[in-house]
mmCIF file of C-alpha atoms in Angstrom:
data_model
loop_
_atom_site.group_PDB
_atom_site.id
_atom_site.type_symbol
_atom_site.label_atom_id
_atom_site.label_comp_id
_atom_site.label_asym_id
_atom_site.label_seq_id
_atom_site.Cartn_x
_atom_site.Cartn_y
_atom_site.Cartn_z
ATOM 1 C CA UNK A 1073 152.956 131.422 81.419
ATOM 2 C CA UNK A 1074 155.594 128.736 81.345
ATOM 3 C CA UNK A 1075 159.146 129.191 82.543
ATOM 4 C CA UNK A 1076 161.815 126.809 81.317
ATOM 5 C CA UNK A 1077 165.102 126.840 83.201
ATOM 6 C CA UNK A 1078 168.241 125.304 81.779
ATOM 7 C CA UNK A 1079 172.004 125.361 82.096
ATOM 8 C CA UNK A 1080 172.514 123.496 85.341
ATOM 9 C CA UNK A 1081 175.099 120.793 85.760
ATOM 10 C CA UNK A 1082 178.133 119.561 87.644
ATOM 11 C CA UNK A 1083 181.097 121.876 88.033
ATOM 12 C CA UNK A 1084 184.193 122.008 90.202
ATOM 13 C CA UNK A 1085 184.612 124.624 92.874
ATOM 14 C CA UNK A 1086 185.851 127.855 91.359
ATOM 15 C CA UNK A 1087 184.149 127.139 88.065
ATOM 16 C CA UNK A 1088 181.320 128.897 86.269
ATOM 17 C CA UNK A 1089 177.864 128.140 84.932
ATOM 18 C CA UNK A 1090 175.252 130.162 83.111
ATOM 19 C CA UNK A 1091 171.603 129.491 83.744
ATOM 20 C CA UNK A 1092 168.854 130.554 81.381
ATOM 21 C CA UNK A 1093 165.130 130.887 81.928
ATOM 22 C CA UNK A 1094 162.870 131.310 78.929
ATOM 23 C CA UNK A 1095 159.292 132.478 79.359
ATOM 24 C CA UNK A 1096 156.588 131.373 76.954
ATOM 25 C CA UNK A 1097 152.838 131.522 76.720
ATOM 26 C CA UNK A 1098 151.219 134.719 77.904
ATOM 27 C CA UNK A 1099 154.459 136.554 78.462
ATOM 28 C CA UNK A 1100 154.870 139.937 80.042
ATOM 29 C CA UNK A 1101 157.698 142.363 80.070
ATOM 30 C CA UNK A 1102 156.816 144.706 82.896
ATOM 31 C CA UNK A 1103 157.364 142.459 85.878
ATOM 32 C CA UNK A 1104 160.550 141.470 87.631
ATOM 33 C CA UNK A 1105 162.182 138.099 87.162
ATOM 34 C CA UNK A 1106 164.246 136.317 89.732
ATOM 35 C CA UNK A 1107 166.219 133.278 90.715
ATOM 36 C CA UNK A 1108 165.852 131.295 93.912
ATOM 37 C CA UNK A 1109 167.546 128.122 95.039
ATOM 38 C CA UNK A 1110 166.785 125.310 97.410
ATOM 39 C CA UNK A 1111 169.211 122.805 98.851
ATOM 40 C CA UNK A 1112 168.045 119.542 100.457
ATOM 41 C CA UNK A 1113 166.610 120.153 103.902
ATOM 42 C CA UNK A 1114 166.801 123.916 103.558
ATOM 43 C CA UNK A 1115 164.317 126.655 102.812
ATOM 44 C CA UNK A 1116 164.108 128.319 99.447
ATOM 45 C CA UNK A 1117 166.716 131.062 99.287
ATOM 46 C CA UNK A 1118 166.696 134.256 97.261
ATOM 47 C CA UNK A 1119 169.562 134.472 94.780
ATOM 48 C CA UNK A 1120 168.964 137.419 92.462
ATOM 49 C CA UNK A 1121 166.252 139.418 90.747
ATOM 50 C CA UNK A 1122 166.039 142.029 88.039
ATOM 51 C CA UNK A 1123 163.410 144.607 87.167
ATOM 52 C CA UNK A 1124 161.475 144.756 83.923
ATOM 53 C CA UNK A 1125 163.911 147.065 82.161
ATOM 54 C CA UNK A 1126 167.027 145.244 83.278
ATOM 55 C CA UNK A 1127 168.277 148.423 84.895
ATOM 56 C CA UNK A 1128 168.020 147.337 88.521
ATOM 57 C CA UNK A 1129 169.202 144.117 90.047
ATOM 58 C CA UNK A 1130 169.378 142.848 93.602
ATOM 59 C CA UNK A 1131 171.335 139.926 94.984
ATOM 60 C CA UNK A 1132 171.361 137.672 97.988
ATOM 61 C CA UNK A 1133 174.251 138.271 100.332
ATOM 62 C CA UNK A 1134 175.827 134.904 99.700
ATOM 63 C CA UNK A 1135 176.179 135.483 95.953
ATOM 64 C CA UNK A 1136 177.044 139.165 95.736
ATOM 65 C CA UNK A 1137 180.119 139.773 93.643
ATOM 66 C CA UNK A 1138 180.013 136.285 92.131
ATOM 67 C CA UNK A 1139 176.661 136.057 90.341
ATOM 68 C CA UNK A 1140 175.206 138.386 87.727
ATOM 69 C CA UNK A 1141 171.595 138.455 86.581
ATOM 70 C CA UNK A 1142 170.522 139.892 83.255
ATOM 71 C CA UNK A 1143 167.531 139.742 80.952
ATOM 72 C CA UNK A 1144 166.770 139.979 77.273
ATOM 73 C CA UNK A 1145 163.256 141.373 76.935
ATOM 74 C CA UNK A 1146 163.111 140.623 73.208
ATOM 75 C CA UNK A 1147 163.719 136.947 73.960
ATOM 76 C CA UNK A 1148 161.656 136.810 77.178
ATOM 77 C CA UNK A 1149 164.695 135.287 78.812
ATOM 78 C CA UNK A 1150 166.570 135.905 82.049
ATOM 79 C CA UNK A 1151 170.100 134.714 82.685
ATOM 80 C CA UNK A 1152 172.163 133.982 85.769
ATOM 81 C CA UNK A 1153 175.912 134.040 85.293
ATOM 82 C CA UNK A 1154 177.538 132.202 88.191
ATOM 83 C CA UNK A 1155 181.266 132.531 88.792
ATOM 84 C CA UNK A 1156 183.615 131.387 91.546
ATOM 85 C CA UNK A 1157 181.183 128.654 92.447
ATOM 86 C CA UNK A 1158 181.409 127.047 95.865
ATOM 87 C CA UNK A 1159 180.124 123.699 97.140
ATOM 88 C CA UNK A 1160 177.554 125.594 99.201
ATOM 89 C CA UNK A 1161 176.028 126.863 95.956
ATOM 90 C CA UNK A 1162 174.810 123.337 95.283
ATOM 91 C CA UNK A 1163 171.023 123.417 94.999
ATOM 92 C CA UNK A 1164 168.092 123.284 92.636
ATOM 93 C CA UNK A 1165 167.785 126.693 91.036
ATOM 94 C CA UNK A 1166 164.346 128.040 90.179
ATOM 95 C CA UNK A 1167 163.462 130.988 88.040
ATOM 96 C CA UNK A 1168 160.367 132.998 88.797
ATOM 97 C CA UNK A 1169 158.357 135.788 87.249
ATOM 98 C CA UNK A 1170 156.339 138.558 88.848
ATOM 99 C CA UNK A 1171 153.277 139.680 86.909
ATOM 100 C CA UNK A 1172 152.967 142.907 88.892
ATOM 101 C CA UNK A 1173 154.236 145.881 86.930
ATOM 102 C CA UNK A 1174 153.669 148.581 89.509
ATOM 103 C CA UNK A 1175 156.306 147.738 92.095
ATOM 104 C CA UNK A 1176 158.794 150.476 92.914
ATOM 105 C CA UNK A 1177 161.283 147.907 94.176
ATOM 106 C CA UNK A 1178 162.714 144.641 92.911
ATOM 107 C CA UNK A 1179 161.018 141.812 94.815
ATOM 108 C CA UNK A 1180 163.152 139.298 96.664
ATOM 109 C CA UNK A 1181 160.619 137.100 98.448
ATOM 110 C CA UNK A 1182 159.085 133.950 97.001
ATOM 111 C CA UNK A 1183 155.472 134.995 97.661
ATOM 112 C CA UNK A 1184 155.938 138.052 95.461
ATOM 113 C CA UNK A 1185 156.386 135.869 92.403
ATOM 114 C CA UNK A 1186 153.482 134.382 90.493
ATOM 115 C CA UNK A 1187 155.085 131.921 88.089
ATOM 116 C CA UNK A 1188 157.808 129.375 88.666
ATOM 117 C CA UNK A 1189 159.970 127.204 86.478
ATOM 118 C CA UNK A 1190 160.656 123.552 87.099
ATOM 119 C CA UNK A 1191 164.158 124.038 88.477
ATOM 120 C CA UNK A 1192 167.583 123.049 87.288
ATOM 121 C CA UNK A 1193 170.162 121.231 89.408
ATOM 122 C CA UNK A 1194 173.516 122.852 90.091
ATOM 123 C CA UNK A 1195 176.130 120.713 91.788
ATOM 124 C CA UNK A 1196 179.510 122.112 92.793
ATOM 125 C CA UNK A 1197 182.145 119.596 93.780
ATOM 126 C CA UNK A 1198 184.985 120.430 96.127
#
């Protein structure tokens, strides 16, 4: 399984960006997909995740109310709509996929994900 993230870039504070993550190869539709981010010198941080159906989503506290995750199963793609961006949102954003289909919750920890994309840089200027 390969995950290709795109959509990062440079934006001013208060602006918006939309990240995409396309899955290819041996794709699966029953596992959750998520977004994490990592800023220089910091640990990887959970951003958002969505279950296989797209019906349940969870968010990190720092992005609640500003970011929205969604997925298109037919396209094997997950999206992250980011609004009201702040300089502290600056990081490399990684998408991830969970191959486990039996979870009753939406995973939010890095070790629960099996596949990772290469990351896309998001820079928010003040």
